[in-house]
Short mmCIF file of C-alpha atoms and ligand atoms in Angstrom, two decimals:
data_model
loop_
_atom_site.label_atom_id
_atom_site.label_comp_id
_atom_site.label_asym_id
_atom_site.label_seq_id
_atom_site.Cartn_x
_atom_site.Cartn_y
_atom_site.Cartn_z
CA MET A 425 -0.20 -0.29 0.30
CA LYS A 426 1.26 3.77 -0.37
CA ILE A 427 2.11 5.42 2.39
CA GLU A 428 -0.31 8.76 2.70
CA SER A 429 1.16 11.41 3.80
CA TRP A 430 0.37 15.63 3.38
CA GLY A 431 1.01 17.38 0.70
CA THR A 432 2.56 20.51 1.74
CA ARG A 433 3.48 22.24 4.57
CA LEU A 434 0.90 24.60 4.37
CA GLY A 435 -1.48 22.22 4.11
CA LEU A 436 -1.00 20.05 7.28
CA ILE A 437 -0.62 23.34 9.32
CA LEU A 438 -4.26 24.33 7.73
CA ALA A 439 -5.56 20.98 8.32
CA MET A 440 -4.71 21.06 11.91
CA ALA A 441 -5.39 24.50 12.57
CA GLY A 442 -9.14 23.59 11.06
CA ASN A 443 -9.75 20.75 13.41
CA ALA A 444 -8.60 22.65 16.17
CA VAL A 445 -10.77 25.46 15.43
CA GLY A 446 -13.98 24.94 14.85
CA LEU A 447 -17.89 25.18 16.43
CA GLY A 448 -16.04 25.08 20.13
CA ASN A 449 -13.90 28.46 19.67
CA PHE A 450 -17.46 30.48 18.25
CA LEU A 451 -20.13 28.87 20.24
CA ARG A 452 -18.95 27.87 23.00
CA PHE A 453 -16.12 29.39 23.90
CA PRO A 454 -18.18 32.87 24.09
CA VAL A 455 -20.66 31.47 26.41
CA GLN A 456 -18.36 29.73 28.52
CA ALA A 457 -17.63 32.90 28.97
CA VAL A 458 -19.96 35.13 30.32
CA GLN A 459 -21.52 31.98 32.48
CA ASN A 460 -18.25 32.00 34.23
CA GLY A 461 -18.12 35.39 34.80
CA GLY A 462 -16.29 37.29 32.13
CA GLY A 463 -13.37 38.58 32.90
CA ALA A 464 -13.17 35.82 35.69
CA PHE A 465 -12.92 33.14 33.33
CA ILE A 466 -9.97 34.62 31.48
CA ILE A 467 -7.02 33.58 33.85
CA PRO A 468 -8.12 29.89 34.36
CA TYR A 469 -8.31 29.69 30.55
CA LEU A 470 -4.91 30.74 29.72
CA VAL A 471 -3.40 28.96 32.93
CA SER A 472 -5.05 25.66 30.99
CA PHE A 473 -3.74 26.37 28.35
CA LEU A 474 -0.11 26.49 29.13
CA LEU A 475 -0.08 23.87 31.92
CA MET A 476 -2.59 21.78 29.94
CA GLY A 477 -3.12 22.83 25.98
CA ILE A 478 0.41 23.13 25.17
CA PRO A 479 1.92 19.86 26.70
CA LEU A 480 -0.94 17.43 25.58
CA LEU A 481 -0.74 19.54 21.95
CA TRP A 482 3.31 18.49 21.74
CA VAL A 483 2.45 14.88 23.56
CA GLU A 484 -0.61 14.17 20.93
CA TRP A 485 1.79 15.00 17.81
CA SER A 486 4.74 13.33 18.89
CA VAL A 487 2.85 10.15 19.73
CA GLY A 488 0.80 10.58 16.43
CA ARG A 489 4.58 10.33 14.63
CA PHE A 490 5.71 8.30 16.01
CA GLY A 491 2.80 5.53 15.28
CA GLY A 492 3.01 7.29 11.55
CA LYS A 493 6.81 5.89 11.49
CA LYS A 494 5.64 2.43 11.90
CA GLY A 495 2.51 2.73 9.21
CA ILE A 496 -0.01 3.28 11.83
CA HIS A 497 -3.02 5.69 12.30
CA SER A 498 -5.30 5.39 14.87
CA THR A 499 -4.66 5.16 18.47
CA PRO A 500 -5.39 1.52 19.29
CA PHE A 501 -2.77 0.82 17.47
CA ILE A 502 -0.06 3.56 18.83
CA LEU A 503 -0.73 3.36 22.13
CA ASP A 504 -0.04 -0.73 21.64
CA ALA A 505 3.10 0.31 19.95
CA MET A 506 4.53 2.53 23.13
CA ASP A 507 4.13 -0.43 25.58
CA ARG A 508 4.14 -4.37 25.26
CA ARG A 509 1.02 -4.82 27.31
CA ARG A 510 -2.21 -5.57 25.54
CA ILE A 511 -4.37 -2.62 27.71
CA TRP A 512 -3.44 -0.49 25.24
CA LYS A 513 -4.99 -1.27 22.27
CA TYR A 514 -8.43 -1.45 23.91
CA ILE A 515 -7.66 2.06 25.97
CA GLY A 516 -6.75 3.58 22.22
CA VAL A 517 -10.94 2.15 21.14
CA PHE A 518 -11.21 6.11 23.08
CA GLY A 519 -9.53 7.79 20.69
CA ILE A 520 -12.58 6.16 18.05
CA PHE A 521 -15.21 6.30 19.61
CA THR A 522 -15.50 9.26 21.77
CA ASN A 523 -15.20 10.55 17.73
CA VAL A 524 -18.45 8.87 17.07
CA ALA A 525 -20.18 10.35 19.97
CA VAL A 526 -19.21 14.06 19.14
CA ALA A 527 -19.57 14.33 15.78
CA SER A 528 -23.22 12.30 16.74
CA TYR A 529 -24.20 15.71 17.32
CA TYR A 530 -21.41 17.98 15.60
CA CYS A 531 -22.86 17.32 12.91
CA TYR A 532 -26.05 18.01 13.48
CA ILE A 533 -24.96 21.81 14.70
CA GLU A 534 -22.94 22.04 11.45
CA SER A 535 -26.10 21.17 9.37
CA TRP A 536 -27.85 24.21 10.89
CA THR A 537 -25.12 26.17 9.92
CA LEU A 538 -25.66 25.24 6.12
CA SER A 539 -29.40 25.21 6.45
CA TYR A 540 -28.51 29.04 7.93
CA VAL A 541 -26.57 29.84 4.96
CA PHE A 542 -29.34 29.00 2.39
CA HIS A 543 -31.91 30.99 4.42
CA SER A 544 -30.23 33.89 4.48
CA ILE A 545 -29.71 34.41 1.28
CA ILE A 546 -33.24 33.94 0.63
CA GLY A 547 -33.88 36.35 2.98
CA THR A 548 -36.20 34.20 5.56
CA PHE A 549 -35.35 36.55 8.26
CA ARG A 550 -36.09 39.46 6.64
CA GLY A 551 -38.64 41.91 8.48
CA MET A 552 -38.89 38.80 11.11
CA SER A 553 -39.21 40.07 14.93
CA GLN A 554 -36.79 38.77 17.83
CA ALA A 555 -39.57 36.57 18.51
CA GLU A 556 -39.73 35.38 15.05
CA VAL A 557 -36.64 34.43 14.61
CA ALA A 558 -36.54 32.22 17.45
CA GLN A 559 -39.52 30.20 17.10
CA PHE A 560 -37.97 29.94 13.65
CA PHE A 561 -35.20 27.64 15.27
CA VAL A 562 -37.47 25.81 17.66
CA ASP A 563 -39.19 24.82 14.70
CA TYR A 564 -36.98 24.33 12.69
CA THR A 565 -35.11 21.32 15.46
CA GLU A 566 -38.84 20.53 16.27
CA ILE A 567 -38.45 18.82 12.78
CA ASP A 568 -42.12 17.50 12.35
CA LYS A 569 -43.04 21.21 12.43
CA THR A 570 -42.35 22.59 9.28
CA THR A 571 -40.12 25.64 8.39
CA LEU A 572 -40.92 27.44 5.53
CA GLY A 573 -43.62 24.24 4.27
CA ILE A 574 -40.64 22.22 4.45
CA PRO A 575 -41.44 19.20 6.96
CA TYR A 576 -38.18 17.53 8.51
CA GLU A 577 -35.83 20.27 6.55
CA ALA A 578 -33.72 19.37 9.43
CA VAL A 579 -32.86 15.52 8.90
CA LEU A 580 -32.59 17.05 5.02
CA PHE A 581 -29.64 19.03 6.17
CA TYR A 582 -28.04 16.08 8.18
CA ILE A 583 -28.08 14.23 5.72
CA LEU A 584 -26.91 16.75 3.19
CA CYS A 585 -23.71 17.48 5.47
CA LEU A 586 -23.06 14.05 6.43
CA GLY A 587 -22.85 12.96 2.72
CA LEU A 588 -20.69 16.24 2.07
CA ASN A 589 -18.47 14.97 5.24
CA THR A 590 -18.10 11.37 3.80
CA TRP A 591 -17.66 12.27 0.49
CA ILE A 592 -14.45 14.29 1.67
CA LEU A 593 -13.67 11.69 3.71
CA SER A 594 -13.75 9.30 0.66
CA ARG A 595 -10.84 11.40 -1.03
CA GLY A 596 -7.87 10.98 1.43
CA LEU A 597 -5.96 13.58 3.38
CA ALA A 598 -5.81 15.31 -0.15
CA GLY A 599 -9.77 16.44 -0.18
CA ILE A 600 -9.36 17.11 3.69
CA GLU A 601 -6.36 19.92 2.73
CA LYS A 602 -8.08 21.14 -0.02
CA VAL A 603 -11.12 21.69 2.35
CA ALA A 604 -8.41 23.41 4.95
CA VAL A 605 -6.60 25.55 2.43
CA VAL A 606 -10.19 27.09 0.89
CA GLY A 607 -11.99 26.94 4.27
CA VAL A 608 -9.55 28.07 7.23
CA PRO A 609 -8.56 31.87 4.87
CA LEU A 610 -12.36 32.27 4.16
CA LEU A 611 -13.26 31.57 7.98
CA LEU A 612 -10.17 34.20 9.08
CA ILE A 613 -12.23 36.70 6.38
CA PHE A 614 -15.05 36.09 7.14
CA GLY A 615 -14.46 36.78 11.17
CA ALA A 616 -12.55 39.51 10.31
CA PHE A 617 -15.65 41.14 8.48
CA LEU A 618 -17.55 40.67 11.65
CA ALA A 619 -15.46 41.21 14.11
CA PHE A 620 -14.75 44.73 12.22
CA GLN A 621 -19.00 45.26 12.42
CA GLY A 622 -19.00 44.28 16.27
CA LEU A 623 -16.03 46.82 16.92
CA THR A 624 -17.40 49.30 15.00
CA ILE A 625 -21.24 49.00 16.45
CA GLY A 626 -19.65 51.21 19.95
CA THR A 627 -23.21 52.83 21.17
CA SER A 628 -24.79 53.55 17.83
CA GLY A 629 -27.38 50.55 18.42
CA ALA A 630 -28.93 52.29 21.51
CA THR A 631 -32.77 52.16 21.66
CA ALA A 632 -35.53 52.91 23.65
CA GLU A 633 -35.88 49.99 24.47
CA HIS A 634 -32.31 49.04 25.15
CA PRO A 635 -31.41 52.50 25.69
CA ASP A 636 -27.67 51.27 27.30
CA ALA A 637 -26.70 48.76 24.76
CA ASN A 638 -23.05 49.24 23.95
CA SER A 639 -21.29 46.77 21.75
CA TRP A 640 -17.88 47.79 23.73
CA GLU A 641 -19.27 46.84 27.08
CA GLY A 642 -19.65 43.62 25.71
CA ILE A 643 -15.76 43.11 24.88
CA ASN A 644 -15.18 44.65 28.50
CA PHE A 645 -16.80 42.71 30.29
CA LEU A 646 -15.00 39.58 28.40
CA TRP A 647 -11.70 41.22 28.99
CA THR A 648 -11.68 42.74 32.13
CA PRO A 649 -9.44 40.24 34.18
CA GLN A 650 -11.38 40.43 37.66
CA PHE A 651 -9.41 38.01 40.53
CA ASP A 652 -12.30 36.94 43.03
CA SER A 653 -13.42 34.05 41.40
CA LEU A 654 -9.46 32.09 40.86
CA LEU A 655 -10.50 30.16 43.72
CA ASN A 656 -14.04 28.54 42.13
CA PRO A 657 -13.43 25.48 40.86
CA LYS A 658 -16.35 25.57 38.77
CA VAL A 659 -14.83 28.01 36.73
CA TRP A 660 -11.27 26.17 36.37
CA LEU A 661 -12.90 23.28 35.72
CA ALA A 662 -15.03 25.08 32.47
CA ALA A 663 -11.98 26.36 31.95
CA ALA A 664 -10.20 23.20 31.89
CA GLY A 665 -12.82 21.93 29.86
CA GLN A 666 -13.00 24.49 27.01
CA ILE A 667 -9.36 24.02 26.50
CA PHE A 668 -9.35 20.47 25.58
CA PHE A 669 -12.37 20.84 23.62
CA THR A 670 -11.08 24.20 21.60
CA LEU A 671 -7.83 22.36 20.71
CA SER A 672 -8.96 19.10 19.74
CA VAL A 673 -6.46 16.68 22.40
CA GLY A 674 -8.08 14.13 23.90
CA MET A 675 -9.74 12.82 21.28
CA GLY A 676 -7.35 10.66 18.85
CA THR A 677 -8.06 12.68 16.35
CA ILE A 678 -4.26 14.79 16.74
CA GLN A 679 -2.88 11.70 16.87
CA CYS A 680 -4.22 10.25 13.54
CA TYR A 681 -3.76 13.70 11.61
CA ALA A 682 0.07 13.98 13.25
CA SER A 683 0.48 10.01 11.96
CA TYR A 684 0.41 11.26 8.06
CA VAL A 685 3.59 13.84 9.02
CA ARG A 686 6.66 12.87 7.32
CA ALA A 687 9.31 11.03 9.94
CA LYS A 688 11.80 13.91 9.98
CA GLU A 689 9.53 16.33 9.37
CA ASP A 690 9.48 18.89 12.85
CA ILE A 691 6.48 18.66 14.98
CA ALA A 692 7.20 20.95 17.34
CA LEU A 693 6.64 24.36 15.82
CA ASN A 694 3.79 22.94 14.01
CA ALA A 695 2.13 21.85 17.07
CA THR A 696 2.04 25.14 18.52
CA SER A 697 2.03 27.19 15.38
CA ALA A 698 -1.29 25.19 15.33
CA GLY A 699 -2.52 25.70 18.86
CA PHE A 700 -1.63 29.33 18.60
CA THR A 701 -3.59 29.64 15.63
CA ASN A 702 -6.23 28.11 17.46
CA GLU A 703 -6.15 30.35 20.24
CA PHE A 704 -5.98 33.72 18.20
CA VAL A 705 -9.44 32.51 16.82
CA GLU A 706 -10.59 31.72 19.78
CA VAL A 707 -9.40 34.73 21.92
CA VAL A 708 -9.74 37.82 19.59
CA LEU A 709 -12.48 36.33 16.91
CA GLY A 710 -14.13 34.84 18.88
CA SER A 711 -14.87 36.72 21.62
CA LEU A 712 -15.52 40.04 18.86
CA ILE A 713 -18.40 38.47 17.08
CA VAL A 714 -21.79 37.39 19.13
CA ILE A 715 -21.06 39.22 22.24
CA PRO A 716 -20.22 42.66 21.56
CA ILE A 717 -23.01 42.41 18.29
CA ALA A 718 -25.86 41.00 20.78
CA ALA A 719 -24.61 43.49 23.37
CA GLY A 720 -24.60 46.35 20.97
CA TYR A 721 -28.13 46.42 20.46
CA LEU A 722 -29.85 44.60 23.55
CA GLY A 723 -27.37 45.33 26.10
CA ILE A 724 -24.69 43.48 28.15
CA ASP A 725 -27.39 42.79 30.92
CA TRP A 726 -29.75 40.98 27.78
CA VAL A 727 -26.78 39.28 27.21
CA ARG A 728 -25.54 37.93 30.55
CA GLU A 729 -28.82 36.79 31.15
CA ASN A 730 -29.48 35.02 27.80
CA ALA A 731 -26.15 34.51 27.02
CA GLY A 732 -26.42 30.68 25.49
CA PHE A 733 -25.67 28.30 22.55
CA GLY A 734 -28.90 29.38 20.76
CA MET A 735 -27.83 33.23 20.47
CA ALA A 736 -25.78 32.31 17.53
CA PHE A 737 -28.84 31.34 15.90
CA GLN A 738 -31.39 32.39 16.89
CA THR A 739 -30.10 36.43 17.50
CA MET A 740 -27.93 36.98 15.22
CA PRO A 741 -30.21 36.82 11.77
CA TYR A 742 -32.29 39.14 13.72
CA LEU A 743 -29.15 41.52 14.05
CA PHE A 744 -28.16 41.28 11.27
CA ASP A 745 -31.06 42.32 9.51
CA LYS A 746 -30.98 45.77 11.32
CA TRP A 747 -27.90 46.26 8.25
CA GLY A 748 -30.10 46.55 5.69
CA ALA A 749 -31.28 43.62 3.46
CA LEU A 750 -27.59 43.68 1.59
CA LEU A 751 -25.49 43.88 4.28
CA GLY A 752 -27.43 41.90 6.42
CA ALA A 753 -27.71 38.83 4.19
CA LEU A 754 -24.27 38.83 3.33
CA SER A 755 -23.23 39.04 7.14
CA GLY A 756 -25.68 35.78 7.48
CA VAL A 757 -23.87 33.97 5.03
CA PHE A 758 -20.37 35.03 6.65
CA TRP A 759 -21.48 34.29 9.87
CA PHE A 760 -23.46 30.54 9.21
CA GLY A 761 -20.58 30.34 6.08
CA LEU A 762 -17.55 30.86 8.90
CA LEU A 763 -19.58 28.33 11.12
CA PHE A 764 -20.05 25.62 8.51
CA PHE A 765 -15.98 25.92 7.69
CA ALA A 766 -15.08 26.17 11.59
CA GLY A 767 -17.63 23.42 11.55
CA ILE A 768 -16.41 20.75 8.53
CA THR A 769 -12.42 21.04 8.94
CA SER A 770 -13.60 20.03 12.64
CA SER A 771 -15.36 17.09 11.56
CA LEU A 772 -13.24 15.62 9.02
CA ALA A 773 -11.03 15.80 11.65
CA MET A 774 -13.21 13.04 14.04
CA GLY A 775 -13.74 10.50 11.03
CA THR A 776 -10.26 10.41 10.05
CA PRO A 777 -9.47 7.98 12.72
CA TRP A 778 -12.31 6.00 12.15
CA VAL A 779 -11.02 5.58 8.41
CA GLY A 780 -7.60 4.97 9.16
CA PHE A 781 -8.70 2.37 11.86
CA MET A 782 -10.86 0.20 9.56
CA GLN A 783 -7.51 0.65 7.27
CA ASP A 784 -5.18 -0.64 9.87
CA GLU A 785 -7.00 -3.31 11.10
CA PHE A 786 -9.21 -4.18 7.84
CA ARG A 787 -7.46 -3.27 5.11
CA TRP A 788 -10.21 -1.86 4.13
CA THR A 789 -10.30 1.00 1.55
CA ARG A 790 -10.40 4.08 2.34
CA GLU A 791 -14.26 4.89 0.48
CA LYS A 792 -15.26 1.60 2.46
CA GLY A 793 -14.15 3.27 5.62
CA ALA A 794 -15.61 6.72 4.91
CA LEU A 795 -19.03 5.53 3.65
CA SER A 796 -18.89 3.61 6.92
CA PHE A 797 -18.50 6.52 9.28
CA GLY A 798 -21.02 8.65 7.61
CA LEU A 799 -23.82 5.61 8.21
CA ILE A 800 -22.36 5.27 11.74
CA ILE A 801 -23.31 8.92 12.30
CA LEU A 802 -26.23 9.17 11.05
CA ALA A 803 -27.24 5.41 13.19
CA PHE A 804 -26.11 7.84 16.41
CA GLY A 805 -26.81 10.84 15.03
CA LEU A 806 -30.02 10.48 14.91
CA PRO A 807 -31.37 10.46 18.20
CA THR A 808 -30.04 14.14 18.78
CA VAL A 809 -32.03 14.66 15.99
CA LEU A 810 -35.33 13.29 16.46
CA PHE A 811 -34.79 14.33 20.34
CA PHE A 812 -33.39 17.73 20.26
CA HIS A 813 -35.54 18.86 22.73
CA GLN A 814 -35.33 16.78 25.48
CA GLY A 815 -31.74 16.89 26.21
CA VAL A 816 -30.15 13.92 24.21
CA PHE A 817 -28.08 16.07 22.75
CA ASP A 818 -26.71 17.40 26.21
CA GLU A 819 -25.50 14.01 27.38
CA TYR A 820 -23.97 13.29 24.35
CA ASP A 821 -21.28 16.47 24.87
CA TYR A 822 -21.37 15.63 29.03
CA TRP A 823 -20.13 12.23 28.05
CA GLY A 824 -18.60 12.40 24.57
CA GLY A 825 -17.15 15.85 24.28
CA THR A 826 -16.20 16.78 28.24
CA VAL A 827 -15.83 13.55 30.15
CA SER A 828 -14.30 11.68 28.46
CA LEU A 829 -11.50 13.56 26.82
CA VAL A 830 -10.28 14.25 30.29
CA ILE A 831 -9.97 10.88 31.19
CA PHE A 832 -8.45 10.10 27.95
CA ALA A 833 -6.10 12.49 28.14
CA LEU A 834 -4.97 11.42 31.57
CA ILE A 835 -3.95 8.18 30.55
CA GLU A 836 -2.62 8.91 27.47
CA ILE A 837 0.01 11.49 29.11
CA VAL A 838 0.90 9.06 31.83
CA LEU A 839 1.76 6.79 29.19
CA PHE A 840 3.48 8.91 27.09
CA ALA A 841 5.92 10.80 30.24
CA TRP A 842 5.34 7.25 32.70
CA ILE A 843 5.98 4.18 30.70
CA PHE A 844 7.18 5.39 27.20
CA GLY A 845 9.57 7.21 29.47
CA ILE A 846 9.77 11.33 29.34
CA ASP A 847 13.21 10.94 28.42
CA LYS A 848 11.98 8.76 24.88
CA GLY A 849 8.86 10.63 25.15
CA TRP A 850 11.26 14.44 24.71
CA ALA A 851 13.55 13.01 21.81
CA GLU A 852 10.77 11.89 19.64
CA LEU A 853 8.86 15.66 20.21
CA THR A 854 11.71 17.75 19.26
CA GLU A 855 13.37 15.75 17.08
CA GLY A 856 13.17 16.94 13.71
CA SER A 857 12.16 20.07 15.42
CA ASP A 858 12.67 23.74 13.97
CA ILE A 859 12.54 25.77 16.98
CA LYS A 860 14.12 24.68 20.77
CA LEU A 861 11.25 24.13 23.22
CA PRO A 862 11.94 25.40 26.87
CA ILE A 863 13.56 22.75 28.81
CA ILE A 864 10.83 23.21 31.88
CA TYR A 865 7.60 21.93 29.57
CA LYS A 866 9.73 18.35 30.03
CA TYR A 867 9.27 18.56 33.69
CA ILE A 868 5.41 19.84 33.27
CA ILE A 869 4.67 16.96 31.01
CA LYS A 870 6.18 14.90 33.49
CA TYR A 871 4.63 16.15 36.51
CA VAL A 872 2.09 19.18 36.68
CA THR A 873 0.11 18.29 33.50
CA PRO A 874 -0.78 15.03 34.73
CA ILE A 875 -1.74 16.21 38.12
CA LEU A 876 -3.59 18.77 37.11
CA LEU A 877 -5.60 16.42 34.19
CA PHE A 878 -6.18 14.03 37.50
CA PHE A 879 -7.82 17.38 39.17
CA VAL A 880 -9.84 17.94 36.78
CA PHE A 881 -10.94 14.50 36.34
CA LEU A 882 -11.66 14.40 40.07
CA GLY A 883 -13.45 17.58 39.24
CA SER A 884 -15.71 16.72 36.62
CA PHE A 885 -17.21 13.95 38.92
CA ILE A 886 -17.70 15.78 41.97
CA ALA A 887 -19.43 18.67 40.10
CA PRO A 888 -21.06 17.65 36.87
CA PRO A 889 -21.00 21.25 34.57
CA VAL A 890 -24.06 19.96 33.10
CA GLU A 891 -27.08 22.20 32.93
CA LYS A 892 -30.22 21.42 32.69
CA LEU A 893 -32.76 22.72 30.18
CA ILE A 894 -35.87 23.52 30.97
CA VAL A 895 -38.67 24.37 28.84
CA LEU A 896 -41.84 26.62 30.24
CA LYS A 897 -44.70 25.92 27.55
CA SER A 898 -47.95 27.51 29.35
CA PRO A 899 -48.36 30.95 29.22
CA GLN A 900 -48.69 30.76 33.55
CA SER A 901 -45.06 30.18 33.21
CA GLN A 902 -43.90 33.28 31.35
CA ASN A 903 -45.09 35.64 34.84
CA LYS A 904 -43.32 38.22 35.31
CA ASP A 905 -42.64 37.24 39.40
CA PHE A 906 -42.43 33.88 38.93
CA LEU A 907 -39.60 34.28 36.43
CA ASP A 908 -38.18 36.90 38.95
CA LEU A 909 -38.48 33.99 41.27
CA LEU A 910 -36.40 31.65 39.07
CA LEU A 911 -33.88 33.83 38.09
CA GLU A 912 -33.11 34.24 42.02
CA ASN A 913 -32.89 31.13 42.45
CA GLY A 914 -29.80 30.83 39.62
CA PHE A 915 -32.00 29.84 36.78
CA GLU A 916 -31.03 31.20 33.19
CA VAL A 917 -33.72 31.81 31.15
CA ILE A 918 -33.67 32.07 27.65
CA ASN A 919 -36.02 33.19 25.42
CA THR A 920 -37.48 30.79 22.75
CA GLY A 921 -40.28 32.79 21.43
CA ASN A 922 -43.70 31.73 22.89
CA LYS A 923 -41.75 29.54 24.91
CA THR A 924 -39.34 30.29 27.76
CA THR A 925 -36.21 27.91 28.38
CA LEU A 926 -34.84 28.15 32.53
CA LYS A 927 -31.56 26.56 32.75
CA SER A 928 -30.08 25.89 35.92
CA ASP A 929 -27.26 23.81 37.85
CA ALA A 930 -30.37 22.18 40.48
CA GLN A 931 -30.62 19.19 38.93
CA THR A 932 -34.08 18.73 39.50
CA PHE A 933 -37.03 21.81 38.74
CA SER A 934 -40.49 21.27 39.04
CA LYS A 935 -42.56 23.34 37.97
CA ASN A 936 -45.78 23.28 40.12
N1 LIG B 1288 -12.12 21.18 18.19
C1 LIG B 1288 -12.82 21.80 17.88
C2 LIG B 1288 -13.95 23.21 18.01
O1 LIG B 1288 -13.50 23.54 18.70
C3 LIG B 1288 -13.89 20.57 18.05
C4 LIG B 1288 -13.05 19.04 17.86
C5 LIG B 1288 -12.64 18.19 19.01
C6 LIG B 1288 -12.59 19.01 16.89
C7 LIG B 1288 -12.24 16.78 19.07
C8 LIG B 1288 -11.52 17.40 16.91
C9 LIG B 1288 -11.85 16.47 17.89
O2 LIG B 1288 -15.37 22.92 17.65
NA1 LIG B 1289 -11.29 25.04 18.99
#
């Protein structure tokens, strides 16, 4: 079999950056930051990046290239090659199945972005009220209702999106590289345009209804460091969780991509560049779009009360429409197009370990591997599509996208630093390196990162950061005093048209 590898260094960097830069940067980061106190979130976040994110990136690139030299491309085989014990092969299976779990809901969101590009082009959101735009999303995800006379539209776009992923995966690394080389730069251009809008709204969006709307307050809120919550473990957990998710560590995708790096090629500099690119996109572009634009028209208090995943789909199209027909439509295409490129370059990364494993283990062709991935995601993803409003989605995200990443990362770093051995590991990492890495990281990888990961692991069981969503449909439940009471008790209210969604850390809540 011909050995596959990345075509060019630029292709490799953009594919790896595309892997990391994803929906997490634009949808998850701003929400996590706002819900964890804005500026209070930033310090734990940066510390987690330096003490866990960067070391894990280096470890995963090293592990991947190490496997590639032996002609293997998925974590069950790679971990197995690092130590003689049989158990590693089974532990490595995490690096395939976590991807299946995450891709099953990730591709669903990705499919919304495709549909929203379409609706931005045909002008669906023109002249809609804020409640109508919000309701559109509710109807869209309640798939048996019709949106614009198309029933099951969400299902159609989901299948279309999976089809695209399958087709690109079947073209191998060259296909992924092409998508990254086009998609990542476009995403940066779209993002820069929207960030410019966010920065320049200033106070010009204030109205009688929202007199203190100011986009800069959104930025200040995110970027004014607050030291008081540094002692709050919940904030640390959220920050560490965001770092794992956003850098795509603990999933097996980085090892898989890195296994196609040529044996003598640099990994230290490449890993660092891809990691910093992700951070630039996250902390700069990710914080200059949704939050400032929403704060610029609705005020920072509104943002704090409504910060949630839904903002991107339920609020943004309404706000873009204020910029007029042409600019509004263009901004919608840019925003959802940006999300689409961010999403697909990540979901392709989630598919690669599966395809690589089928090739290694069963000698399947790439086409067969890709098709089987598409079908398995269809099967596993359908529950998130059909039962979106019942919270299936959150379960997938919690177990697949949060807990298992930490467990896998912890086991993997122990293998690398303690069983494979840090000296061998460090030599692997620095071989062929184009930069000199600070030697202190040898000790950070051996002691600090595993200990921190262990605390995060414990913490994720003691205080599961799962938040309950409660949807109240009856009109009485929208009674103002009642809502105030809920707000006082730590619930978050998300307006979804004629329904009100409440969110809380509390595990149980009874409406009556
Ligand atoms: N890092 C991606 C994001 O920020 C998500 C992802 C996780 C992609 C794991 C691949 C593997 O959205
Ligand atoms: Na990311």
